[in-house]
Coordinates of C-alpha atoms in Angstrom, one line a residue:
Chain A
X10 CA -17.3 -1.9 -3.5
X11 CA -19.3 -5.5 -2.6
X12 CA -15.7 -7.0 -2.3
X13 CA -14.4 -4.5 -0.3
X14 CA -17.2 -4.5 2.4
X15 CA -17.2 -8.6 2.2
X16 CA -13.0 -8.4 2.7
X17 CA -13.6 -5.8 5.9
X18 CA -16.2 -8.0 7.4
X19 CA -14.1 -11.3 6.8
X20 CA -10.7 -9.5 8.7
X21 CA -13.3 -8.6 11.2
X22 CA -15.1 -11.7 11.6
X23 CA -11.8 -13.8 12.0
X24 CA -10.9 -11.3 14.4
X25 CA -13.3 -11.6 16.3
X26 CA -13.1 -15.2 16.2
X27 CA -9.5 -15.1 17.0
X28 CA -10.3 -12.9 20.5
X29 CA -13.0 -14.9 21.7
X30 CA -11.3 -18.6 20.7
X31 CA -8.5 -18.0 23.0
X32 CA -8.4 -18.2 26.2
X33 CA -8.6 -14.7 28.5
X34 CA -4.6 -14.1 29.3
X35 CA -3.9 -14.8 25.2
X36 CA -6.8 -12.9 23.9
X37 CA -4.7 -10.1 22.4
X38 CA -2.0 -12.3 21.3
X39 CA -4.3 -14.6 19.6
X40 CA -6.7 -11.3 17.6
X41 CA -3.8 -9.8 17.0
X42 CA -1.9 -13.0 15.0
X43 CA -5.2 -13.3 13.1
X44 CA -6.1 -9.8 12.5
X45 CA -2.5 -9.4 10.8
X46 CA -2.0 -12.1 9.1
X47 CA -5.5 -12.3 7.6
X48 CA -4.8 -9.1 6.7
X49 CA -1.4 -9.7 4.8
X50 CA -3.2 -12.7 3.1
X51 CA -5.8 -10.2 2.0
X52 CA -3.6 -6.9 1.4
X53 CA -3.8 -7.3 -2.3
X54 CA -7.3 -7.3 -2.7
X55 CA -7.9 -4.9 -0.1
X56 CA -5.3 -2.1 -1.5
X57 CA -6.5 -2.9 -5.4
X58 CA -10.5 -2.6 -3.8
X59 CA -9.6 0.3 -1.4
X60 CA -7.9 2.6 -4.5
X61 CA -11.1 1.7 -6.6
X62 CA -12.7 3.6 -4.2
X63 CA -11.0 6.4 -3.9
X64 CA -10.2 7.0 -7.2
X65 CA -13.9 8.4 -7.5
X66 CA -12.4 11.1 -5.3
X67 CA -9.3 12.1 -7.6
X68 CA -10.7 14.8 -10.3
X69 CA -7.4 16.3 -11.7
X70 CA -7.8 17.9 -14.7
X71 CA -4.3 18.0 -15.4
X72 CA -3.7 14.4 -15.4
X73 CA -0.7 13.4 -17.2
X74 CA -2.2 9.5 -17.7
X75 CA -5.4 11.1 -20.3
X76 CA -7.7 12.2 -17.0
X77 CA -7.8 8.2 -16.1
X78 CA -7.4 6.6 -12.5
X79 CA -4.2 6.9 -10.6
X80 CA -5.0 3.2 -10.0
X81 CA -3.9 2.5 -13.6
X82 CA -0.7 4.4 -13.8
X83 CA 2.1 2.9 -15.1
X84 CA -0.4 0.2 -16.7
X85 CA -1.7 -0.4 -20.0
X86 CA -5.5 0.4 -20.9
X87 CA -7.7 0.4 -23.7
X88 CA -10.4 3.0 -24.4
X89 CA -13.4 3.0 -26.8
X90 CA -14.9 6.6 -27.3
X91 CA -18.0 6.6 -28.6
X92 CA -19.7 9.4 -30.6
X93 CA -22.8 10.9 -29.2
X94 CA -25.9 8.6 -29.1
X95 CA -24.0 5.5 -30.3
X96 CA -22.1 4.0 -27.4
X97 CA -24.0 0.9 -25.9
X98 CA -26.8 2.0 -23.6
X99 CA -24.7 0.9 -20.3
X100 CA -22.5 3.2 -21.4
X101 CA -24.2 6.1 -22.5
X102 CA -23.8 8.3 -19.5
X103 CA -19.6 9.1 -19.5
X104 CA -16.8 7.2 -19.7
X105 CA -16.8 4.2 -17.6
X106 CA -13.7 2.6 -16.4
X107 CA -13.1 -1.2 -16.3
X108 CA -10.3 -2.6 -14.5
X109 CA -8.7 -5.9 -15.9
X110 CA -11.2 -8.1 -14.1
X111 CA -14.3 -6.5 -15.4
X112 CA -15.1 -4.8 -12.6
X113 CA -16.5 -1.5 -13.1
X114 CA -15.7 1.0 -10.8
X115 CA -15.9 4.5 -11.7
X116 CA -17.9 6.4 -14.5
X117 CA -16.5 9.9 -15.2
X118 CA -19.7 12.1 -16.4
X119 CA -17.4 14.8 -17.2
X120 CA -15.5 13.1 -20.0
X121 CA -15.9 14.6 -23.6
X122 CA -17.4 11.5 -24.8
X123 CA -19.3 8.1 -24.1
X124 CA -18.0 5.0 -24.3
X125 CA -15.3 3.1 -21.6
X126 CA -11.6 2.7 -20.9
X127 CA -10.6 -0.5 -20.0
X128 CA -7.3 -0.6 -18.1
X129 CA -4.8 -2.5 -15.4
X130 CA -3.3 -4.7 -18.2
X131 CA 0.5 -5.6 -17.6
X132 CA 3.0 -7.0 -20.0
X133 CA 1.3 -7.0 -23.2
X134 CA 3.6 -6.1 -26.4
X135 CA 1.2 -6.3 -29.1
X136 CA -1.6 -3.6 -29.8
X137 CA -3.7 -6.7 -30.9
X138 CA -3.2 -9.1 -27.7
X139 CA -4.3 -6.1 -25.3
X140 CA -7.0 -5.3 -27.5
X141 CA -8.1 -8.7 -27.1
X142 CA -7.3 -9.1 -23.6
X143 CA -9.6 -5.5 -23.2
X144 CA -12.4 -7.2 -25.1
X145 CA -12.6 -10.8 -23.0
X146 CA -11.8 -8.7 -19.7
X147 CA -15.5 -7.1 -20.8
X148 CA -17.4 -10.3 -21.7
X149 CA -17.0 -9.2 -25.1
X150 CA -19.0 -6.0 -25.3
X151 CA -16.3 -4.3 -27.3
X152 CA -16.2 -7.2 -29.7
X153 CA -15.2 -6.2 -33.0
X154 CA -15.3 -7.3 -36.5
X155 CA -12.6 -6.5 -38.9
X156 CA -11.1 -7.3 -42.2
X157 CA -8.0 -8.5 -42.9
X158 CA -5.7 -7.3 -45.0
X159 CA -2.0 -7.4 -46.9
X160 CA -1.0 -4.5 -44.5
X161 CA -3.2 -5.3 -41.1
X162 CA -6.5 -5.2 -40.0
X163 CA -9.2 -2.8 -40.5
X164 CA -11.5 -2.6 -37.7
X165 CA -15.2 -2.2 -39.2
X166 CA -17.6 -2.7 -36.0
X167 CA -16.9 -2.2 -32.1
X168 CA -19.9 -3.1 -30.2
X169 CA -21.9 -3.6 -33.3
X170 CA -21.4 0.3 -34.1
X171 CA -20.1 0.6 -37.6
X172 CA -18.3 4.8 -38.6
X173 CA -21.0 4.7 -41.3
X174 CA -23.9 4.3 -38.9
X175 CA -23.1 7.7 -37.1
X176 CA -22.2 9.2 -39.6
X177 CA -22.3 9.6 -43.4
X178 CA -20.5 8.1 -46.2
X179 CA -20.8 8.4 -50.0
X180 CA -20.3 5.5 -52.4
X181 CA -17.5 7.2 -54.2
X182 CA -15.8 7.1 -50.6
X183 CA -15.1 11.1 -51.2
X184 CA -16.3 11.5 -47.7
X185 CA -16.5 8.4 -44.9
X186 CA -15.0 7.6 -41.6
X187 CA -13.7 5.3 -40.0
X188 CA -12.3 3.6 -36.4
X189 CA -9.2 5.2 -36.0
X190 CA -6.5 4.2 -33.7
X191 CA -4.8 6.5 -31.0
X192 CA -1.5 5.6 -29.4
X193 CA -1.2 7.6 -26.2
X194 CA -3.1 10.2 -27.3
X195 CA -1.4 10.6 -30.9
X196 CA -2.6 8.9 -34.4
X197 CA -1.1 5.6 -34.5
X198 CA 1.4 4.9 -37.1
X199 CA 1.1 1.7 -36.9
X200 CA -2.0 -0.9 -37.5
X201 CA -3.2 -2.9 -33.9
X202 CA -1.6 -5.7 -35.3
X203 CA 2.0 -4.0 -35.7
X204 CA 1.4 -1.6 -32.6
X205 CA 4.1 -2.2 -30.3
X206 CA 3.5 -1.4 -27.1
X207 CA 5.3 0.4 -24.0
X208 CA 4.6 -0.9 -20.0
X209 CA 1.5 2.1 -19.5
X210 CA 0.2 2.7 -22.9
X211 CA -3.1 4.0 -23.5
X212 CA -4.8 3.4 -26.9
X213 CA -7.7 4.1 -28.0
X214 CA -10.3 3.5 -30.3
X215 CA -12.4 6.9 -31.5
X216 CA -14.2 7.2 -34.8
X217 CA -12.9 9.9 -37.5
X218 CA -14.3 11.0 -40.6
X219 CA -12.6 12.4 -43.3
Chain B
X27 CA 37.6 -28.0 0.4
X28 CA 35.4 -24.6 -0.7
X29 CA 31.5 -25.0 -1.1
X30 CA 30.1 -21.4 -2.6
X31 CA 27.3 -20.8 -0.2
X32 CA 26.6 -17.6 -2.3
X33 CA 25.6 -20.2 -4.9
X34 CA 22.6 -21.3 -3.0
X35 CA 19.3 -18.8 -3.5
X36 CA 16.6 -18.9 -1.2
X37 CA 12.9 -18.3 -1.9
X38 CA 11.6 -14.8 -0.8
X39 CA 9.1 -16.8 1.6
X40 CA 12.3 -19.4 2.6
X41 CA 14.1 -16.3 3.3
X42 CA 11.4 -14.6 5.3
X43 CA 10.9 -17.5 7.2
X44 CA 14.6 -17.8 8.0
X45 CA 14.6 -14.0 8.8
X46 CA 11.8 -14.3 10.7
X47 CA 13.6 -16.8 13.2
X48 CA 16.6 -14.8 13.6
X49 CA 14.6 -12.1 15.0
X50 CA 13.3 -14.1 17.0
X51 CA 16.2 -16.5 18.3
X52 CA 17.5 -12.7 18.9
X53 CA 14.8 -11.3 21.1
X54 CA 14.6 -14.7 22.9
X55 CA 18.4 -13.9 24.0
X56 CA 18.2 -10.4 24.7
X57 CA 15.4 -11.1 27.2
X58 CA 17.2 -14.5 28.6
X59 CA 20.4 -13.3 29.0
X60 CA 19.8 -9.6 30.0
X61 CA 19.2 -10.7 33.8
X62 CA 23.3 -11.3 34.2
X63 CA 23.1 -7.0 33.5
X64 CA 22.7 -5.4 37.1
X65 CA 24.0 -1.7 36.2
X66 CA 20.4 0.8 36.5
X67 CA 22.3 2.7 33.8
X68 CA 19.8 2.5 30.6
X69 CA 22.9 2.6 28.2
X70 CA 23.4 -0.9 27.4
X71 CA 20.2 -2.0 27.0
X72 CA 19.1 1.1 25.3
X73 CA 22.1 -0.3 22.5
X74 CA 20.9 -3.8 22.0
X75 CA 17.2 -2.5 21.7
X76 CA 18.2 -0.2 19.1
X77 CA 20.3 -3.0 17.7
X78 CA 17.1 -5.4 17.7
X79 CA 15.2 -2.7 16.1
X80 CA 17.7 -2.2 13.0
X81 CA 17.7 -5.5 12.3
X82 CA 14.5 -6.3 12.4
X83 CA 13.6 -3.5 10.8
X84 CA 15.6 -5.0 8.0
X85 CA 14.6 -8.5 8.3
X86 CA 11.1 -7.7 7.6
X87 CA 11.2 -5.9 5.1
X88 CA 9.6 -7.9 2.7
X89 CA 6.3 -7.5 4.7
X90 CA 4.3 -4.4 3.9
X91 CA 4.8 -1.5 6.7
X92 CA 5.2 -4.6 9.6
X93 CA 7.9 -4.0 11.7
X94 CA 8.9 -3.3 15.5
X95 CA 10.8 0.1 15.3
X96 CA 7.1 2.0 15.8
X97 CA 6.9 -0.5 19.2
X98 CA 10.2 0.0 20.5
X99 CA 10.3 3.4 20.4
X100 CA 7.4 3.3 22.2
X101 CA 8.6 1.4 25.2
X102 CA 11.9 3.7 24.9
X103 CA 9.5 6.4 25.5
X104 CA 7.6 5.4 28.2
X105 CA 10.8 4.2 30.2
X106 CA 14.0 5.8 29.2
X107 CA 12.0 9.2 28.6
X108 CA 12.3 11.9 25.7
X109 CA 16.1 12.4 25.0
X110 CA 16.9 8.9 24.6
X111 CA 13.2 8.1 22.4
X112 CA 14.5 11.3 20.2
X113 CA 18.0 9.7 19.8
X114 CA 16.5 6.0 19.0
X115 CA 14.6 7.1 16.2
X116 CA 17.7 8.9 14.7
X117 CA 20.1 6.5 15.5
X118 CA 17.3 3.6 14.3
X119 CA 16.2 5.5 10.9
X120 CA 20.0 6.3 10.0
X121 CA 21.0 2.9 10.7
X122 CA 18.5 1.0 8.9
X123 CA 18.2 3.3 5.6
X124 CA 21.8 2.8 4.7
X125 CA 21.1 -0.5 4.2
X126 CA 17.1 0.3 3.1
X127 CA 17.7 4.0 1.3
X128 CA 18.6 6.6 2.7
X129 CA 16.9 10.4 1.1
X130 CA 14.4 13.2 2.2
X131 CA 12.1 10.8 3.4
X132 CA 14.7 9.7 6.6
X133 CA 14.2 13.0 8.0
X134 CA 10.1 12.4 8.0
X135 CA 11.0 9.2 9.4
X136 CA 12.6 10.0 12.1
X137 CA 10.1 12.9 12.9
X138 CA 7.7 10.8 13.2
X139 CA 9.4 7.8 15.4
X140 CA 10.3 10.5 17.6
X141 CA 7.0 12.5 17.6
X142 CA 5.8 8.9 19.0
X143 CA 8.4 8.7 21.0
X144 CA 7.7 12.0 22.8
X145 CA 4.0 11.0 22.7
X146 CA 4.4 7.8 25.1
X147 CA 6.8 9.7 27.5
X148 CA 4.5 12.1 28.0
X149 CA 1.4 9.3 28.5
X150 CA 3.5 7.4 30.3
X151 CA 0.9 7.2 33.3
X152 CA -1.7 6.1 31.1
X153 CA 0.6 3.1 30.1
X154 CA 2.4 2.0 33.3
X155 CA -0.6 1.9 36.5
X156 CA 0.6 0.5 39.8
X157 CA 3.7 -0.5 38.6
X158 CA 2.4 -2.9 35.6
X159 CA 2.0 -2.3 32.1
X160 CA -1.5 -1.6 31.3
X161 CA -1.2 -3.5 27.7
X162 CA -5.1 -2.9 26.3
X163 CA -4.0 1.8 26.7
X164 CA -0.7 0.6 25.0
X165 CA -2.0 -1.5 22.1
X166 CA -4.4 1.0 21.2
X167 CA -1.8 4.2 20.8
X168 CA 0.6 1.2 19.3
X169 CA -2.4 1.1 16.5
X170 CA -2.8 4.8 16.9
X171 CA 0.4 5.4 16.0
X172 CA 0.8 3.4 13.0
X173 CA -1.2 6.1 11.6
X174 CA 0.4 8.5 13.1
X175 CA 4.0 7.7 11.5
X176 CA 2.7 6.9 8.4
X177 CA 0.8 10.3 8.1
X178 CA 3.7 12.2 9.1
X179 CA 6.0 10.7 6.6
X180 CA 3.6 11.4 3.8
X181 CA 4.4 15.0 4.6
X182 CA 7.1 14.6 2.5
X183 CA 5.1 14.2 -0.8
X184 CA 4.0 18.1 -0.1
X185 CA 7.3 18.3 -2.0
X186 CA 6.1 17.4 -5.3
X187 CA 2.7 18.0 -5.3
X188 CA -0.6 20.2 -4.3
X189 CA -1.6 19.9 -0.7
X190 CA -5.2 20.0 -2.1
X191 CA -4.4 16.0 -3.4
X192 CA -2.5 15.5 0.3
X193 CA -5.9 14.1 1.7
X194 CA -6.7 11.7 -0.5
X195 CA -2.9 10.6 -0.9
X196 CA -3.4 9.7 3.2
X197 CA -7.1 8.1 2.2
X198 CA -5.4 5.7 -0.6
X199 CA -2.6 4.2 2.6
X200 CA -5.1 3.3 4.7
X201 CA -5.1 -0.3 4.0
X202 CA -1.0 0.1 4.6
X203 CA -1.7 2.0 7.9
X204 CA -4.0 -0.9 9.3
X205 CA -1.3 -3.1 8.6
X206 CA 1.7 -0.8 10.4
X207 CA -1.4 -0.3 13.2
X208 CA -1.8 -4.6 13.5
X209 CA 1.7 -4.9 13.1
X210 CA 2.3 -2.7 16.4
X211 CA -0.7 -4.1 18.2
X212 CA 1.3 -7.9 17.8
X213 CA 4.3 -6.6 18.8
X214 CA 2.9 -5.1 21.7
X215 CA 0.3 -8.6 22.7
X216 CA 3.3 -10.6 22.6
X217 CA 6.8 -8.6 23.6
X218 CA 5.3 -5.8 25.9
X219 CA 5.3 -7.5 29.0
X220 CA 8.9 -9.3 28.3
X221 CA 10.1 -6.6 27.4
X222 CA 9.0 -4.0 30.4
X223 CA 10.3 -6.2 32.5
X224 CA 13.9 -6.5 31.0
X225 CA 13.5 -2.2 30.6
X226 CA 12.1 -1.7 34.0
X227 CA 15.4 -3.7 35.5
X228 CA 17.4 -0.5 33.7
X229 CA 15.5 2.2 34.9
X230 CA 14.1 3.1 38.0
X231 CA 10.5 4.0 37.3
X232 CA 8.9 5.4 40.7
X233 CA 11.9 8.2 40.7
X234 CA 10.8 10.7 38.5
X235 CA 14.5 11.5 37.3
X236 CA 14.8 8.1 35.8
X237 CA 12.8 10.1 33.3
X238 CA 14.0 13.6 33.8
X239 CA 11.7 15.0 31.0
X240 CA 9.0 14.2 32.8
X241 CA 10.2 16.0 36.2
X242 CA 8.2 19.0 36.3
X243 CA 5.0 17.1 35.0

């Protein structure tokens, strides 16, 4: 929201600049020059800051892109649900939503479950390189730990919150659970490390038991 | 001796650049060499504008929602009257999407240039005072309707889906309106005034009939 008001009051400023630098007859020629191409120069921003904000508005229930922002369709995004009580305390209150650059800009209270999406990736292949990507877009708050073996990874800790901290598990591993991995919206069949990915996948991180 | 000029590829800023002169080498013509037409018939002129209009509608397209068809019907408005602005935008919209794409949305299009159209016949006192354009009422409809053409085409997403998301669809293009609406405004600052003059030498503006729309007004 700070950008967007700083990127209005820059157009504005140079604007304003651009009426009163010129002299009377030019005036309009000279604002108007300004005011559109400082605008072009700044359309990106200003579109990507402008849908941020309205995407607080959008509440559709029947969203075909798993109830995130219409800012992220057709992108890729990682999400991290969190069971009750366990998701890190920024993110206790919903499920926050984290565009690419860390910025977050909407927290949906409604959501199910705690924890964050974080989305607006392009181009990645690999399950692992956007799970990464999600991870340093974050300043590692999801960081994970995970053991490594013959046939992938196992992912034992996200955010420091291990399956057997929420709930239980027995020795003889007769009852346990784990961080299980979602590919748009279905059990993965494939480890991060295999996943391949399509141009607006959604996966997610959840923890099952068994 | 052949040299394959289809060989050579252009940057999309070398291109716009180069565009972006062609447009204007073209309206620097029209206005220097429209003083050799005498006829008060608005015909020819009306051609070339709409000419100027398809092409540069075209030749900037590679700038978000900036380009002069919103202005130009505009003056043909205010001084060839309702029929002809009605025509412009059909002939315009028609023109331009064959090359652009033509589907539903052309008939939005051209509802809207001509709802504009119509718009600034109608105010055409509030634009033209003593005989002289008054350029600060037209920039600010110009940036007016910007909005205005852009809202009316997004009617045509009512097709697909609820009107209860239509709001919000016109909240998320604003950023694209302002740019449509300081897109108009430039055109206006800087080719109003040329171009009144080379319009007004086609029409005759203090007889009513040169606009007969506006007769009974």
């Amino acid at each position: 929201m700070s950008t967007l008001i700083v990127t209005v009051l820059v157009i504005a400023l140079l604007t304003i600049w651009g009426y009163f630098a010129a002299k009377e007859e030019y005036r309009l020629k000279s604002a108007s020059i300004v005011f559109l191409v400082v605008l072009l120069l700044s359309s990106s921003t200003l579109s990507t800051e402008w849908s941020r904000m309205t995407s607080e508005l959008v509440d559709n229930e029947e969203d075909p892109h798993y109830g995130l922002p219409d800012l992220w369709d057709g992108k890729q995004v990682v999400c991290f649900h969190f069971p009750d009580g366990a998701a890190p305390s920024e993110f206790a209150d919903g499920r926050h939503h984290i565009d690419h650059d860390g910025t977050d800009f909407r927290t949906d209270k409604n959501w199910n479950s705690t924890g964050a999406c974080v989305g607006g990736f392009e181009g990645y292949t690999n399950g692992l390189e956007l799970f990464n990507a999600a991870v340093a877009a974050t300043d590692m708050t999801f960081a994970y730990t995970y053991t490594e073996f013959s046939f992938g990874l196992q992912i034992d800790s996200i955010s420091g919150v291990s399956p057997c901290d929420t709930h239980t598990c027995t020795e003889d591993f007769s009852s346990g659970a784990w961080w299980r991995l979602l590919d748009n919206g279905a059990i993965s069949l494939s480890g991060i490390s295999d996943l391949e990915l399509d141009n607006d996948s959604v996966i997610t991180w959840e923890i099952a038991t068994y | 001796m052949l040299f394959d000029a289809h060989a050579v590829t252009l940057s999309p800023t070398e291109q716009f650049i180069l565009d972006l002169a062609i447009v204007t080498v073209a309206i620097v013509s029209l206005i220097f060499t429209d003083s050799k037409f005498k006829s008060k018939n608005p015909g020819l002129i009306f051609t070339i504008i709409a000419v100027l209009a398809i092409s540069g509608r075209l030749l900037l397209d590679p700038i978000p929602n900036v380009q002069p068809v919103t202005f130009l019907v505009i003056m043909v408005g205010i001084y060839f009257g309702i029929s002809y602005s009605i025509a412009f935008a059909t002939i315009v919209t028609l023109s331009s999407n064959v090359m652009l794409e033509h589907g539903l949305w052309s008939n939005y299009q051209i509802i809207g240039w001509a709802s504009i159209g119509i718009l600034a016949a109608l105010l055409r006192t509030q634009f033209i005072q003593n005989e002289k354009l008054n350029i600060t009422n037209l920039a600010i409809f110009a940036a007016f309707s910007g909005f205005l053409f852009n809202w009316i085409v997004s009617l045509s997403i009512l097709h697909n889906v609820d009107s209860s998301f239509f709001l919000i669809y016109l909240l998320n293009g604003v950023p694209f309106d302002l740019l449509h609406a300081g897109g108009n405004v430039a055109f206006v600052a800087w080719l109003a005034n040329p171009l009144s003059e080379l319009m007004n030498r086609h029409t005759n503006l203090t007889n009513p009939e040169a606009v007969p729309e506006l007769a009974s007004n």
